[in-house]
Every structure is written in structure tokens, then in C-alpha cells.
Amino acid sequence: MSDLVTRLRRHNWRITPQRRVIAETLEGSHVHFTADEILERACERMPELSRATVYNTLNEMVALGEVLELAFDGRSKRYDPNADHAHHHLICEGCGLMKDVHAVGDPIEWLPGDERHGFAVTRAAITYRGRCPDCQDAA
Amino acid sequence: MSDLVTRLRRHNWRITPQRRVIAETLEGSHVHFTADEILERACERMPELSRATVYNTLNEMVALGEVLELAFDGRSKRYDPNADHAHHHLICEGCGLMKDVHAVGDPIEWLPGDERHGFAVTRAAITYRGRCPDCQDAA
DNA sequence: TCTTTGTTTAGACATAGTCTAAGCTAGGAT
DNA sequence: ATCCTAGCTTAGACTATGTCTAAACAAAGA
């Protein structure tokens, strides 16, 4: 049912009931939740679930490379279950709405060798910002 | 002396002694400090400076568009005084070292119209990640 | 069954940032 | 010069987000 659960199991990671609920909550949504939003929604299915377990589990899924941690606003991190599928993010400066978007090409190729300062560059993420249709009308 | 101060004054923004110290601390460094790091350094020149003033001042400079707020790690925001000069950031996944870098072209052009979801897209920032020379050796 | 290892829990703790109420300062009006 | 006002600064309380700890719990293997 949950593809994220399948991917997690491949790491020989024990799928406990708590972890399954958290993974399915993450994957079942099309917005990127904060840890507390995941806790709130997961608790509808498993009321005794603790905050510490949600934080632990999310951090472990990030460490396994199956979930991306997004930190755009400096307030709270958000979690993106599509770690395998290259995409970027478009954020509304008015209301904070976030969309996944796909750009043409690979940003790493746009960084010249003499701008790399000897780094081994492995990833690149683009954050687009603007105003969504609703917030353009409101302005 | 401080170009940032000049830019801020153009907004009819009162340059108090506190604000000058904060602006010069920001601009005088080549790394991007957190608010608390700025407080610590600014206090060497003005020991009675308060934390609230540093936070207020940084937020106002961001609102004026003269300083960029960077939120990459979800821990604490960092502040970049070069808001006028288009550049991106390269971060070491080992030690957190951050460098300003310049990519070829404008990332906004790489986002197709049908991926914009009706947004008016105004800005794009690329975050490159990898390992710096020191952390490659350590690995 | 017993043991071992890993998981979950509640709550204490830590960190980053905001808010509030009071006092202070600079500049304009008199 | 003195007063007034608006805006600035301050200390500390408060909030939000996340981590840590110690104990209880659960599952798998001997």
C-alpha cells in the first residue's frame, strides 16, 4: 500500500505499527507537513503515539535517505517523502503554500568548476519564490 | 565606510548607534552569521546591546530588502548582507561551512510555464551541497 | 522461558525567536 | 532652552520547535 514503507523495509528497518502510521501519514498527503502536523494527523489513527517517536522516526527516515528534510522558513522543518524523485520547490511569499516543481536540466552543471572551491558537489536544490494566484489577487 | 549603512539610509531608516554596529558586524564578515553570533560580536563593541534589538534590527533590514535571510539547516537563520548581488550557496554536509557561489544563467528560466501553477515567480535560489576539501580527506 | 536488543513513552531540558511593558533618546514645536 | 512626541532600546517573560533521558515495553533468538 505504502511505497515508502516498501522502500524503508529494504533497509532492514523494523516496521513497527508506529512507524507505519507515520510513514503512511507522510506519504498520503500532497503538502509537506511539519513534524507536529504529522503527529497531529497520525494521532487520529493511533492516539497514544508520542511526540518523541514522531521526531525519532522522521530523523531516521531522513538518515536512511528515503525522506527529505526541508528547512525553508527557519520556523519548523517539513518532510518530503519523495526523496528519490528529483524535484524542486516553489513557495508563495504571501501564504507559504509550497508546490513541488520540475525544472529542465541539472543545476549542478550550471556551477562552473572554478566556483566549486574544491568541494565534491553532490546535490542541488532550487527554491523558487513568488506569489500564488490567490495572493496575487489579494495584493 | 559600510556600504550596507549607505543602502539602509536610502530608505530613510534612522541609523542609531546600535543599528550601525549591527550592520557593520554583518557586513564585516565573509561568513553568514546567525543572530546570536552577530549579538556576540556586536557586544564586543557595544556591551549593553540587547538581544531583542539585534533580532528587531535584522528583521527590519530583511523587510527593507537589503539583507537576505537564509534558513538551510532548520536550526537558526543566517543573514547575508549582499542582497543586491545575485548569488547562490554551497554548503558542506560534513562541517556546515557555507560559501557564496555564482552559477551561469538564471534558474527562473529553467522553470517551464506549465510548472509554475499560476505563480508570479520572482526569485530563485540554488543550494548546492557536497563535501569541502577538509571533509573529503576526513571521510 | 529467559535474555538481549531495540522501540516507545512522558516529561524534563535546550535552543531560537517573539512579545511586552517600561524607560530612553532625538528632533521638532513652542 | 524646555517640552512633547514618536520611535528606539531594554530586560525578561513567553512561545515554538526540537532533543535527551530514564524507564517501561516488545520482539526475536538461545
Coordinates of N, CA and C in Angstrom, one line a residue, chain B residues 22 34 49 71 106:
Chain B
I22 N 25.4 46.8 14.4 CA 24.9 45.5 13.8 C 25.2 45.4 12.3
T34 N 24.7 33.7 12.4 CA 23.3 33.7 13.0 C 23.1 34.9 13.8
L49 N 24.3 46.2 24.3 CA 23.4 45.9 23.2 C 22.5 44.7 23.6
A71 N 17.8 30.1 5.6 CA 17.3 29.1 6.5 C 17.6 27.7 5.9
D106 N 20.1 32.1 -15.3 CA 19.1 32.5 -14.3 C 18.2 31.3 -14.1

